[in-house]
PDB file of C-alpha atoms in Angstrom:
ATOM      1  CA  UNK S 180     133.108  92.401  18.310  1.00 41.00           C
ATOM      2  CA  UNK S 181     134.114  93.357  14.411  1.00 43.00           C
ATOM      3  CA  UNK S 182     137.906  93.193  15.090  1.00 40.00           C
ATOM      4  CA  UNK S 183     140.099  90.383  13.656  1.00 43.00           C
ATOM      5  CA  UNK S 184     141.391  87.580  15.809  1.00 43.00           C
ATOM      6  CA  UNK S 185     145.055  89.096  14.258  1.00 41.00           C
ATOM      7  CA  UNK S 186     144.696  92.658  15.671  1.00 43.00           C
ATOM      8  CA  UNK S 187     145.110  91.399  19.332  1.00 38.00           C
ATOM      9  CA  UNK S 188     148.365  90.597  20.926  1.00 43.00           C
ATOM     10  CA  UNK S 189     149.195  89.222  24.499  1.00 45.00           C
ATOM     11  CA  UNK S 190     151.473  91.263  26.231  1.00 46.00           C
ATOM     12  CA  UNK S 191     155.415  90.040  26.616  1.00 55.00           C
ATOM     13  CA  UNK S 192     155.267  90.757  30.081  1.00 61.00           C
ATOM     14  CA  UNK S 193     151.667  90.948  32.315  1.00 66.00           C
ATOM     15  CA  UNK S 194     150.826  93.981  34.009  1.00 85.00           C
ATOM     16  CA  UNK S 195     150.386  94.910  37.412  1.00 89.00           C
ATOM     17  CA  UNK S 196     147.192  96.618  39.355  1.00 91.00           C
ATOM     18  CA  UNK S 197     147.903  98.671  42.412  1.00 94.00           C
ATOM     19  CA  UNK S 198     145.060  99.782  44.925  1.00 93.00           C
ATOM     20  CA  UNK S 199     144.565 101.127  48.412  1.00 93.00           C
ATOM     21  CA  UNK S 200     142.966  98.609  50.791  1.00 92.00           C
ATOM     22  CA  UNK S 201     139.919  99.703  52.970  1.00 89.00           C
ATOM     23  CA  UNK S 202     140.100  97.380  55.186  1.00 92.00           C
ATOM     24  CA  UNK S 203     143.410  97.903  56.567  1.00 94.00           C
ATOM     25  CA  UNK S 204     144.422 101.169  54.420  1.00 92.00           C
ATOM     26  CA  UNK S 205     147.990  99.570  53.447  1.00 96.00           C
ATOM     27  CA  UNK S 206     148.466  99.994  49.341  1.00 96.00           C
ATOM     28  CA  UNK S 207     148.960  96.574  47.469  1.00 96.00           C
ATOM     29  CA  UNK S 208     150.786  95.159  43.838  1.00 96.00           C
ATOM     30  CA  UNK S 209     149.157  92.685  42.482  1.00 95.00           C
ATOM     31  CA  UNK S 210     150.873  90.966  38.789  1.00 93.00           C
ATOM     32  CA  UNK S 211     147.582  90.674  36.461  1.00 89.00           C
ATOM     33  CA  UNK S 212     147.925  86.467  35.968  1.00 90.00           C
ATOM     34  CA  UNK S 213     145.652  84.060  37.696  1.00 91.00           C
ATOM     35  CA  UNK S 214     146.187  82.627  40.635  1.00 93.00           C
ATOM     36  CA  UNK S 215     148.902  85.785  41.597  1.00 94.00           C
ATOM     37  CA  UNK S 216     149.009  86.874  45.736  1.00 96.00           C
ATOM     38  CA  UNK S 217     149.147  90.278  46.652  1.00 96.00           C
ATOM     39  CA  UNK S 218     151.802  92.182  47.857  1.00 97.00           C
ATOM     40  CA  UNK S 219     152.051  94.334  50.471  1.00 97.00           C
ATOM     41  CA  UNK S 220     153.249  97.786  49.675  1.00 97.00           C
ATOM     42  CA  UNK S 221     152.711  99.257  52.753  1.00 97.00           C
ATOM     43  CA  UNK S 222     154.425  96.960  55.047  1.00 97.00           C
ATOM     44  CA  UNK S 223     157.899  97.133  52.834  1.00 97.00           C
ATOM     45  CA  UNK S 224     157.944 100.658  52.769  1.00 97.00           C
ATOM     46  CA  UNK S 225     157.970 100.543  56.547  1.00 96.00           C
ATOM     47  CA  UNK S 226     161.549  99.239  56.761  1.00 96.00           C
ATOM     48  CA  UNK S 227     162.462 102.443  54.603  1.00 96.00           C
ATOM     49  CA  UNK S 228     160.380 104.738  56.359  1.00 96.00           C
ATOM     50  CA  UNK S 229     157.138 104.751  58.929  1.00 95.00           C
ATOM     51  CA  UNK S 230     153.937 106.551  58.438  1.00 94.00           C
ATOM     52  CA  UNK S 231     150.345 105.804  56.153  1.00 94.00           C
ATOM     53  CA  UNK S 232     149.936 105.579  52.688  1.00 95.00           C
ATOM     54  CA  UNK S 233     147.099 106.868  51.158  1.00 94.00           C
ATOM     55  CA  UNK S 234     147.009 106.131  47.184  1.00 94.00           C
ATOM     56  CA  UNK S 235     149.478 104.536  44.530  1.00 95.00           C
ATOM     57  CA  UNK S 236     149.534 104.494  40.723  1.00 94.00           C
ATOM     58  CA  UNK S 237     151.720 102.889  39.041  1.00 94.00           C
ATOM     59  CA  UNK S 238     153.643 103.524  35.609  1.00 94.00           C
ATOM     60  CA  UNK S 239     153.032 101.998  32.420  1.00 91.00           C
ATOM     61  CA  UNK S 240     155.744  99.706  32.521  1.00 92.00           C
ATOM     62  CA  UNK S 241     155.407  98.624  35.995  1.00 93.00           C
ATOM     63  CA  UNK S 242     159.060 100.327  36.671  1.00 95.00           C
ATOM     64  CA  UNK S 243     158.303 102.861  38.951  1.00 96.00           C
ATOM     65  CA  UNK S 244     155.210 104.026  41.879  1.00 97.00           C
ATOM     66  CA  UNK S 245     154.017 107.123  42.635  1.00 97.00           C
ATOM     67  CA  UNK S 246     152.893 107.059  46.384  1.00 97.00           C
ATOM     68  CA  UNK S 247     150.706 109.549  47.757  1.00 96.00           C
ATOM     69  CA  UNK S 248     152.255 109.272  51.529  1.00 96.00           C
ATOM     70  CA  UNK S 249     152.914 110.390  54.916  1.00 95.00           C
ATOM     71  CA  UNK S 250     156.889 108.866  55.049  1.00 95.00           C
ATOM     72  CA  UNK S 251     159.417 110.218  53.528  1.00 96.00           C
ATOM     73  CA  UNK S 252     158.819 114.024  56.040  1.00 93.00           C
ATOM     74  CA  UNK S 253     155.526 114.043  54.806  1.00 92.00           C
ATOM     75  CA  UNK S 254     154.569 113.978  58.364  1.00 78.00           C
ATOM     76  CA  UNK S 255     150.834 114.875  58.387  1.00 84.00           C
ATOM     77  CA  UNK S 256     149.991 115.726  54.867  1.00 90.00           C
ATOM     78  CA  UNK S 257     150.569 113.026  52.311  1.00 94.00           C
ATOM     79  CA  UNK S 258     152.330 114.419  49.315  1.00 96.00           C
ATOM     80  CA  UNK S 259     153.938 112.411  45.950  1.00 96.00           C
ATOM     81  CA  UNK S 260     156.946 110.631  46.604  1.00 97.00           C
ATOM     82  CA  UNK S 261     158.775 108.186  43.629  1.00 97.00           C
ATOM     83  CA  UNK S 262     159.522 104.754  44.439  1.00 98.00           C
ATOM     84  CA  UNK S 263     160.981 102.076  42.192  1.00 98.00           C
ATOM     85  CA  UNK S 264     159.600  99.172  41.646  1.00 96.00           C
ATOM     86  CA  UNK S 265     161.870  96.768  44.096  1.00 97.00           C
ATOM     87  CA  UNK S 266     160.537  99.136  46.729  1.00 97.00           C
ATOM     88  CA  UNK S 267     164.566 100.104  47.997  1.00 97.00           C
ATOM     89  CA  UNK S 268     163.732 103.624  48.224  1.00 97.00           C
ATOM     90  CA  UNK S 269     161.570 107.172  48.464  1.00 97.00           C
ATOM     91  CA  UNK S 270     161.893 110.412  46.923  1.00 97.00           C
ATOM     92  CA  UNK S 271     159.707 113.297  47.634  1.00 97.00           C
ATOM     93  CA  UNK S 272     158.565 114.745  44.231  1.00 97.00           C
ATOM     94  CA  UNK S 273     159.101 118.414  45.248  1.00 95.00           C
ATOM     95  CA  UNK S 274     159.693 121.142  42.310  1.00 95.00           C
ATOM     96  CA  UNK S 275     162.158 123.727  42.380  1.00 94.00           C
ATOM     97  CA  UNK S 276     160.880 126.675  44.169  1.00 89.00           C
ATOM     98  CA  UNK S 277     158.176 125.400  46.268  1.00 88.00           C
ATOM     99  CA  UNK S 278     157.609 122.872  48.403  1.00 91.00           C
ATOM    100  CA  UNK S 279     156.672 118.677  47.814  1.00 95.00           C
ATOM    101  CA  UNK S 280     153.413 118.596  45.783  1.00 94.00           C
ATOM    102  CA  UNK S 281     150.254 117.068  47.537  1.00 92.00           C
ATOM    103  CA  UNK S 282     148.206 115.792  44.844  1.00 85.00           C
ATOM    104  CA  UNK S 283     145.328 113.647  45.241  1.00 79.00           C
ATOM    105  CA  UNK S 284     145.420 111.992  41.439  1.00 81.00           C
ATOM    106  CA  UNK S 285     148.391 111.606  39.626  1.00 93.00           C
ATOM    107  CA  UNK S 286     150.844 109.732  37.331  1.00 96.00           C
ATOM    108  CA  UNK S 287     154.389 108.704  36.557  1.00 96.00           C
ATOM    109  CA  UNK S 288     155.770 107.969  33.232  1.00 95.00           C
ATOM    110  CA  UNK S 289     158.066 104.836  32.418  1.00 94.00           C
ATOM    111  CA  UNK S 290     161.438 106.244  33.064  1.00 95.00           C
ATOM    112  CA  UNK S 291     159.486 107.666  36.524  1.00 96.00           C
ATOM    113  CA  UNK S 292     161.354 111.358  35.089  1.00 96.00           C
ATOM    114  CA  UNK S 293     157.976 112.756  34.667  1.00 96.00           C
ATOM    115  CA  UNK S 294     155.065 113.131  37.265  1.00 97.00           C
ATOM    116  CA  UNK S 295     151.542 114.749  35.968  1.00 97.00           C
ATOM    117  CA  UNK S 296     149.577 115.838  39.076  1.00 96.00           C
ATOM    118  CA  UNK S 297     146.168 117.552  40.058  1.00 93.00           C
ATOM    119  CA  UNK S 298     146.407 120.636  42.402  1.00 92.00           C
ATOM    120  CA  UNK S 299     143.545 122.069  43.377  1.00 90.00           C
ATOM    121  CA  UNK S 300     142.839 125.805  41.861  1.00 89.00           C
ATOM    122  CA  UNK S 301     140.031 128.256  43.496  1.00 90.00           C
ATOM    123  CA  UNK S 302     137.831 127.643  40.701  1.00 89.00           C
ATOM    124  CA  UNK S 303     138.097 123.866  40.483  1.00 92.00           C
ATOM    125  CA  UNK S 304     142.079 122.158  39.831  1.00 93.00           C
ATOM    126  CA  UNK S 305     144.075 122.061  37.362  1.00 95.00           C
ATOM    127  CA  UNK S 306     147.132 119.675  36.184  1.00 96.00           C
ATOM    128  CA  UNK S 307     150.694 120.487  36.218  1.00 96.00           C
ATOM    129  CA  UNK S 308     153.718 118.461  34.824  1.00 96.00           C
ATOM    130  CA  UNK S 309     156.963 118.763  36.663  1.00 97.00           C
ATOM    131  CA  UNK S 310     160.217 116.715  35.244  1.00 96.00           C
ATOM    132  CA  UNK S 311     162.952 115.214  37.080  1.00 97.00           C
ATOM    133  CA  UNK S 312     167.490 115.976  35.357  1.00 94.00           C
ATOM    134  CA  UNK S 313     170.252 115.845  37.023  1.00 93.00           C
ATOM    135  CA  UNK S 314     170.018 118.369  39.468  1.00 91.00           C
ATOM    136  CA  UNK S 315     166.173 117.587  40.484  1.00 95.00           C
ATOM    137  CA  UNK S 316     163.000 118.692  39.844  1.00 97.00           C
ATOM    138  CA  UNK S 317     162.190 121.194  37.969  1.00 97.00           C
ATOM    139  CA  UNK S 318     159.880 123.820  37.856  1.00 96.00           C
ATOM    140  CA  UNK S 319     155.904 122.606  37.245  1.00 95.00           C
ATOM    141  CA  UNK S 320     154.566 123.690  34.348  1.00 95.00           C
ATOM    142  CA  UNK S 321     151.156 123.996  33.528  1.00 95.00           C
ATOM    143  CA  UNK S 322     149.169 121.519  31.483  1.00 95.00           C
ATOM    144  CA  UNK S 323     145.590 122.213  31.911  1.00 94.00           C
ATOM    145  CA  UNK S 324     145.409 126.261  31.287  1.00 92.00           C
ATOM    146  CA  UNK S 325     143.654 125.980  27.744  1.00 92.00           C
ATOM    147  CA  UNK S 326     140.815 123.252  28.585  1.00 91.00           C
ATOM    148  CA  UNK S 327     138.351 125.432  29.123  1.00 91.00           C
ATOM    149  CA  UNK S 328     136.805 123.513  32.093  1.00 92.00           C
ATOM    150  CA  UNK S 329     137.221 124.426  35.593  1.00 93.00           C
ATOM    151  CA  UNK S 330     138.139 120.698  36.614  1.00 92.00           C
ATOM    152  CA  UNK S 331     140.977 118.680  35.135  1.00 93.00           C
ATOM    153  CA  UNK S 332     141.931 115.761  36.679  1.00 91.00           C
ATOM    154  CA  UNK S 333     142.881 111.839  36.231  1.00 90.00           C
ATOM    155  CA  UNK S 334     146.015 112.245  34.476  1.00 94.00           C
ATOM    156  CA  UNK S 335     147.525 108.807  32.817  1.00 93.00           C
ATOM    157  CA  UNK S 336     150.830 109.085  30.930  1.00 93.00           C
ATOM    158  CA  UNK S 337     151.379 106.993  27.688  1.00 88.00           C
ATOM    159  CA  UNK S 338     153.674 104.451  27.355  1.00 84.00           C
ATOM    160  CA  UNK S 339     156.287 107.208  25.095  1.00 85.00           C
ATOM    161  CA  UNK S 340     155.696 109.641  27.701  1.00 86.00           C
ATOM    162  CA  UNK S 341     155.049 111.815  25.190  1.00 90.00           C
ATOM    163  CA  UNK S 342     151.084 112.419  26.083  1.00 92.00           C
ATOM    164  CA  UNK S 343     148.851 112.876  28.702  1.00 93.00           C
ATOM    165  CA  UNK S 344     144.961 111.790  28.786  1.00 92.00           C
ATOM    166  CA  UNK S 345     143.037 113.278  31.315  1.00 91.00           C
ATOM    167  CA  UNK S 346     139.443 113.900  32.342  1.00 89.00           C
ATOM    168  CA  UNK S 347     137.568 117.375  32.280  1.00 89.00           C
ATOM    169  CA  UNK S 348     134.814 118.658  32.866  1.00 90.00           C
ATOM    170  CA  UNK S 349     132.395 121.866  34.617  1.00 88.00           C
ATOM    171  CA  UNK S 350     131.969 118.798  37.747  1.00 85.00           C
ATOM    172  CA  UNK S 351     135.216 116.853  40.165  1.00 82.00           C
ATOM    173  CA  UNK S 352     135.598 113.769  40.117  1.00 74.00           C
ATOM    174  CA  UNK S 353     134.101 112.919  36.293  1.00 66.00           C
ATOM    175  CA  UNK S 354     130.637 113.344  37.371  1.00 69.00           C
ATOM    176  CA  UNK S 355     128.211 114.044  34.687  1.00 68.00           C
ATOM    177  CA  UNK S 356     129.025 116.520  32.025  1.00 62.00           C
ATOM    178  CA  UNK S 357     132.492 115.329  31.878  1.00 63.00           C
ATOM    179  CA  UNK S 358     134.579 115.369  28.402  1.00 61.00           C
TER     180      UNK S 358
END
């Protein structure tokens, strides 16, 4: 309502919407066209690597997933592993110094170099950005230290990868009172 027919644009290429299944817990891909069938996630990853999947996002540009999984040595404690988008292989997202990261809510950026995450702090949890060169990952840094709210979570990457929009708030989970 109130904005010229000429300000909107179909996209070149349509999107894609991932999601975790409840009824059989396998993650899905799904093109955003009509008529488009699901794919299974879950069941190609198996020929890399067995074990459950417990969350995906995927990047702006549809290049890369961030899986929230048990393969990869994850063994019983999903943590982030990168996957690119024909699904041919896993890498645990695991900074240097510490261990894989085991983030509930996070997101990858188009060139799947950068991962924003959500670790939980005593206080509430806080959102780290840790970047991927040559040699790795590196260290995390911290994004969230200045918001001023004990929970920061929901990160989502811009297309650049030059930003980061996340939720915040003195509640988890956006619940009321969230900025």
């Amino acid at each position: 309502d109130g904005v010229p027919a000429g300000d909107w644009t179909a996209q070149e290429e349509p999107g894609q919407v991932v999601y975790s299944s409840a009824d059989d817990g396998h993650l899905y891909r799904i093109e955003a066209v009509p008529g488009a069938a699901p794919e299974d996630l879950s069941e190609a990853l198996d020929a890399l690597s067995p074990g459950a999947d417990v969350w995906v996002n995927v990047s702006p540009n549809g290049a890369w997933l961030l899986v929230g999984t048990e393969r990869f040595g994850c063994d019983g404690w999903a943590c982030g592993v990168r996957v690119p988008a024909d699904l041919s292989a896993g890498e645990v997202i695991a900074p240097e110094g510490g261990g894989p990261i085991h983030p509930e809510f996070s997101a990858i950026s188009d060139d799947g170099a950068l991962v924003v995450y959500r670790e939980e702090t005593d206080d509430g949890a806080a959102l780290f950005a840790v970047r991927r060169g040559a040699g790795g990952w590196g260290k995390p840094l911290l994004l969230s230290g200045d918001s001023g709210f004990p929970w920061n979570e929901l990160p989502s990457i811009s297309e650049a990868g030059d930003k980061v929009l996340f939720g915040c708030g003195p509640t988890p989970y956006s619940q009321e009172g969230t900025s």
